[in-house]
Short mmCIF file of C-alpha atoms in Angstrom, two decimals:
data_model
loop_
_atom_site.label_atom_id
_atom_site.label_comp_id
_atom_site.label_asym_id
_atom_site.label_seq_id
_atom_site.Cartn_x
_atom_site.Cartn_y
_atom_site.Cartn_z
CA MET T 1 63.74 -29.09 -14.73
CA THR T 2 66.12 -29.06 -11.80
CA SER T 3 69.84 -28.36 -11.71
CA SER T 4 70.60 -32.06 -12.39
CA GLU T 5 72.76 -32.51 -15.47
CA LEU T 6 71.05 -34.55 -18.19
CA TRP T 7 72.52 -37.85 -19.34
CA THR T 8 73.07 -37.90 -23.10
CA ARG T 9 72.31 -40.83 -25.42
CA ALA T 10 76.00 -41.78 -25.60
CA MET T 11 76.28 -41.77 -21.80
CA ALA T 12 73.13 -43.86 -21.44
CA ASP T 13 74.29 -46.38 -24.06
CA ARG T 14 77.60 -46.86 -22.20
CA TYR T 15 76.20 -46.91 -18.69
CA ASP T 16 75.43 -50.59 -18.18
CA ALA T 17 78.77 -51.73 -19.62
CA GLU T 18 80.73 -49.25 -17.51
CA GLU T 19 78.80 -50.17 -14.36
CA ALA T 20 78.93 -53.93 -14.89
CA LYS T 21 80.55 -54.46 -11.47
CA MET T 22 77.70 -52.55 -9.79
CA SER T 23 75.24 -54.84 -11.58
CA SER T 24 76.91 -58.03 -10.37
CA ALA T 25 75.11 -60.44 -8.06
CA ALA T 26 77.62 -59.70 -5.30
CA VAL T 27 76.60 -56.04 -5.28
CA LEU T 28 72.92 -56.35 -6.13
CA GLU T 29 71.82 -59.25 -3.93
CA PRO T 30 72.21 -57.44 -0.57
CA THR T 31 70.75 -54.27 -2.12
CA LEU T 32 67.67 -56.08 -3.40
CA ALA T 33 67.18 -58.03 -0.18
CA PHE T 34 67.36 -54.83 1.88
CA LEU T 35 64.85 -52.99 -0.31
CA ALA T 36 62.48 -55.92 -0.73
CA GLU T 37 62.24 -56.38 3.02
CA LEU T 38 61.31 -52.72 3.50
CA ALA T 39 58.78 -52.76 0.67
CA GLY T 40 57.02 -55.85 2.02
CA ASP T 41 53.74 -56.27 0.17
CA GLY T 42 53.66 -52.62 -0.91
CA ARG T 43 54.80 -50.65 -3.93
CA ALA T 44 58.26 -49.10 -4.35
CA LEU T 45 59.17 -45.85 -6.10
CA GLU T 46 62.72 -45.34 -7.35
CA PHE T 47 63.89 -41.76 -7.81
CA ALA T 48 66.24 -41.40 -10.81
CA ILE T 49 65.74 -45.00 -11.89
CA GLY T 50 68.17 -44.67 -14.80
CA THR T 51 68.61 -47.84 -16.86
CA GLY T 52 66.94 -49.94 -14.16
CA ARG T 53 70.08 -51.43 -12.61
CA VAL T 54 68.19 -51.85 -9.32
CA GLY T 55 64.56 -51.34 -10.31
CA VAL T 56 64.36 -54.13 -12.90
CA PRO T 57 65.71 -56.96 -10.71
CA LEU T 58 63.69 -55.65 -7.75
CA ARG T 59 60.57 -55.95 -9.90
CA GLU T 60 61.65 -59.46 -10.84
CA ARG T 61 61.65 -60.31 -7.12
CA GLY T 62 57.94 -59.47 -7.02
CA VAL T 63 58.06 -55.89 -5.73
CA PRO T 64 55.85 -53.57 -7.83
CA VAL T 65 58.26 -50.79 -8.87
CA VAL T 66 57.57 -47.40 -10.45
CA GLY T 67 60.37 -45.09 -11.54
CA ILE T 68 60.97 -41.37 -12.00
CA GLU T 69 63.69 -40.44 -14.50
CA LEU T 70 64.87 -37.12 -15.89
CA SER T 71 66.84 -38.40 -18.91
CA GLU T 72 64.80 -39.78 -21.79
CA HIS T 73 67.90 -41.65 -22.99
CA MET T 74 68.35 -43.48 -19.69
CA ALA T 75 64.65 -44.32 -19.68
CA ALA T 76 64.94 -45.65 -23.24
CA ALA T 77 67.75 -47.97 -22.12
CA LEU T 78 65.53 -49.26 -19.32
CA ARG T 79 62.63 -49.74 -21.70
CA ARG T 80 64.76 -52.13 -23.78
CA LYS T 81 64.81 -54.42 -20.71
CA VAL T 82 61.20 -54.25 -19.53
CA ASP T 83 57.92 -52.88 -20.84
CA GLU T 84 55.87 -50.00 -19.44
CA ALA T 85 53.14 -52.25 -18.07
CA THR T 86 55.66 -54.19 -16.00
CA LEU T 87 57.68 -51.22 -14.74
CA PRO T 88 56.11 -47.79 -15.38
CA VAL T 89 58.43 -44.78 -15.60
CA VAL T 90 57.31 -41.17 -15.23
CA MET T 91 59.54 -38.61 -16.90
CA GLY T 92 60.60 -35.72 -14.68
CA ASP T 93 62.90 -34.67 -11.87
CA MET T 94 63.01 -36.38 -8.50
CA ALA T 95 62.45 -33.19 -6.51
CA THR T 96 59.03 -32.25 -7.89
CA THR T 97 57.55 -35.00 -10.09
CA VAL T 98 54.48 -36.67 -8.59
CA VAL T 99 53.39 -40.24 -9.28
CA PRO T 100 49.78 -41.24 -8.47
CA GLY T 101 49.13 -43.49 -5.50
CA GLY T 102 50.94 -44.25 -2.26
CA PHE T 103 54.13 -46.23 -1.72
CA ALA T 104 55.58 -48.32 1.09
CA LEU T 105 59.10 -47.48 -0.07
CA VAL T 106 60.84 -44.66 -1.90
CA TYR T 107 64.54 -45.16 -2.58
CA LEU T 108 67.47 -43.32 -4.11
CA VAL T 109 70.71 -45.25 -4.68
CA TYR T 110 74.32 -44.82 -5.75
CA ASN T 111 74.91 -41.20 -4.62
CA THR T 112 72.19 -39.88 -6.91
CA ILE T 113 70.83 -37.25 -4.53
CA THR T 114 74.10 -35.36 -5.15
CA ASN T 115 72.94 -34.80 -8.74
CA LEU T 116 70.71 -32.10 -7.26
CA LEU T 117 73.17 -29.21 -7.08
CA THR T 118 71.48 -27.01 -4.47
CA GLN T 119 70.49 -27.60 -0.88
CA ASP T 120 66.97 -26.34 -1.60
CA GLU T 121 66.47 -28.99 -4.27
CA GLN T 122 67.79 -31.72 -2.02
CA VAL T 123 65.30 -30.62 0.65
CA GLU T 124 62.54 -30.75 -1.97
CA CYS T 125 63.63 -34.29 -2.84
CA PHE T 126 62.98 -35.33 0.75
CA ARG T 127 59.64 -33.55 0.69
CA ASN T 128 58.75 -35.33 -2.54
CA ALA T 129 59.62 -38.67 -0.99
CA ALA T 130 57.43 -37.91 2.02
CA ARG T 131 54.63 -36.84 -0.34
CA HIS T 132 54.62 -40.29 -1.94
CA LEU T 133 54.98 -42.39 1.22
CA GLN T 134 52.09 -44.02 2.99
CA PRO T 135 52.08 -43.68 6.80
CA GLY T 136 54.80 -45.98 8.10
CA GLY T 137 56.58 -45.99 4.72
CA ARG T 138 60.34 -45.58 4.37
CA PHE T 139 62.69 -43.40 2.36
CA VAL T 140 66.13 -44.95 1.68
CA ILE T 141 69.26 -43.21 0.43
CA GLU T 142 72.64 -44.75 -0.42
CA LEU T 143 75.35 -42.10 -0.30
CA GLY T 144 79.09 -41.85 0.06
CA VAL T 145 80.61 -39.99 2.99
CA PRO T 146 82.60 -37.00 1.66
CA PRO T 147 86.26 -38.12 1.89
CA LEU T 148 87.51 -34.78 3.17
CA ARG T 149 89.67 -36.51 5.79
CA LEU T 150 91.91 -37.56 2.88
CA LEU T 151 92.63 -33.95 1.90
CA PRO T 152 95.91 -32.62 3.33
CA PRO T 153 96.22 -28.83 3.61
CA GLY T 154 96.24 -27.22 0.18
CA GLN T 155 95.04 -30.32 -1.73
CA VAL T 156 91.63 -30.36 -3.46
CA ALA T 157 91.70 -33.72 -5.30
CA VAL T 158 91.10 -37.29 -4.09
CA PRO T 159 91.45 -40.37 -6.37
CA PHE T 160 88.69 -42.95 -6.12
CA ASP T 161 89.70 -45.40 -8.86
CA VAL T 162 93.06 -46.19 -10.44
CA SER T 163 92.79 -49.19 -12.74
CA PRO T 164 93.98 -50.20 -16.23
CA GLN T 165 90.69 -49.10 -17.82
CA HIS T 166 89.75 -46.12 -15.70
CA LEU T 167 91.25 -43.24 -13.74
CA GLY T 168 88.87 -41.33 -11.49
CA PHE T 169 89.31 -38.52 -9.02
CA ASP T 170 87.14 -35.94 -7.30
CA THR T 171 87.99 -32.25 -6.86
CA PHE T 172 86.33 -30.33 -4.05
CA ASP T 173 85.06 -26.80 -3.55
CA LEU T 174 84.85 -26.72 0.24
CA VAL T 175 83.14 -23.32 0.34
CA GLU T 176 80.26 -24.19 -2.00
CA GLN T 177 80.09 -27.84 -0.84
CA MET T 178 80.51 -29.06 -4.41
CA LEU T 179 82.63 -31.73 -6.03
CA VAL T 180 83.45 -32.60 -9.60
CA SER T 181 84.07 -36.25 -10.50
CA HIS T 182 86.65 -36.58 -13.27
CA HIS T 183 86.83 -39.75 -15.34
CA PHE T 184 89.46 -40.92 -17.82
CA THR T 185 88.19 -44.13 -19.43
CA ARG T 186 90.21 -46.24 -21.88
CA ASP T 187 88.21 -46.84 -25.06
CA GLY T 188 88.87 -49.22 -27.92
CA VAL T 189 92.11 -50.96 -28.80
CA ASP T 190 94.25 -47.90 -29.46
CA GLY T 191 94.71 -47.11 -25.77
CA ARG T 192 93.18 -43.65 -25.93
CA TYR T 193 91.30 -42.24 -22.96
CA ARG T 194 87.88 -40.61 -23.09
CA ARG T 195 87.49 -37.78 -20.61
CA GLY T 196 84.27 -36.96 -18.78
CA ASN T 197 83.17 -35.18 -15.63
CA SER T 198 80.06 -34.53 -13.57
CA ARG T 199 79.15 -32.05 -10.84
CA HIS T 200 77.65 -32.99 -7.49
CA ARG T 201 76.60 -31.33 -4.25
CA TYR T 202 77.87 -33.49 -1.42
CA ALA T 203 76.03 -33.73 1.90
CA TRP T 204 76.80 -35.16 5.32
CA PRO T 205 74.56 -37.69 7.10
CA ALA T 206 73.57 -35.12 9.73
CA GLU T 207 72.54 -32.70 7.00
CA LEU T 208 70.34 -35.36 5.42
CA ASP T 209 68.75 -36.02 8.82
CA LEU T 210 67.80 -32.35 9.05
CA MET T 211 66.34 -32.46 5.53
CA ALA T 212 64.32 -35.49 6.60
CA ARG T 213 63.05 -33.68 9.69
CA ILE T 214 61.96 -30.74 7.53
CA ALA T 215 60.00 -33.23 5.40
CA GLY T 216 58.37 -34.82 8.45
CA LEU T 217 60.44 -38.02 8.37
CA GLU T 218 62.28 -39.70 11.24
CA LEU T 219 65.62 -41.53 11.08
CA GLU T 220 64.98 -45.22 11.67
CA ARG T 221 68.46 -46.63 11.09
CA ARG T 222 71.77 -46.00 9.38
CA VAL T 223 74.19 -48.74 8.31
CA GLY T 224 77.52 -48.80 6.53
CA ASP T 225 76.32 -50.83 3.55
CA TRP T 226 73.41 -52.85 2.20
CA ASP T 227 74.60 -55.89 4.14
CA GLY T 228 73.70 -54.13 7.39
CA SER T 229 77.27 -53.62 8.57
CA ALA T 230 77.75 -50.96 11.24
CA PHE T 231 78.16 -47.33 10.23
CA THR T 232 81.33 -45.99 11.86
CA GLN T 233 83.61 -42.97 11.61
CA ASP T 234 85.64 -44.91 9.05
CA SER T 235 82.71 -45.86 6.79
CA ALA T 236 83.08 -44.71 3.20
CA LYS T 237 79.32 -44.72 2.62
CA HIS T 238 76.02 -45.13 4.39
CA VAL T 239 72.57 -46.50 3.71
CA SER T 240 70.04 -44.48 5.68
CA VAL T 241 66.36 -45.23 6.31
CA TRP T 242 63.85 -42.58 7.34
CA ARG T 243 60.28 -43.43 8.28
CA LYS T 244 57.09 -41.49 7.77
CA PRO T 245 55.19 -41.58 11.09
CA GLY T 246 51.98 -43.57 11.11
#
């Protein structure tokens, strides 16, 4: 068990509906194309595969996918979509769990490395990726850039979604390099809001590069999104690819 907070059954049951936009073709198609190209004819391993938002359609494109997942409830939601023979899932944490065999691609999407709440565990996640990669294989992470430029002096909160159904904002502990995502989601027809929050350890691209170097991986490229757009000082996120030397 790592410091990652476990998803409950209720959270897992709501996940796909709440993330419907992230499961749309507009979002998934460039993601799947990017990952499938890197996997080539090899196998892919998804850390924290969750309900299979990415892993299931990637498997449908012909890429053999294996997943690691900490929450049994998220894995159960995935299993309702695809059987074990088609997409195996190993229960455990992404920093230490080992899956037999080698992989051409290991990937970690949608800010999930921040679920590991210590730097040591994030380093171990990189080491675990390197452990699974064949020579020449790639490790891919999708991660938001901490929006600290939006914080004026004395402010610790940044909104990231203000919509009729959802209010979301992050609060930052700049000393401990932690953030808490706060969610107020409108449920039902009575207009009431359900409150939830989750803790994360944010990390900068340069810090991830150092973690990769510790794990014996080399930065191959960094783009601003799955469509290959340039990563700039104004990018809100990045998709980074590290390669295991041949």
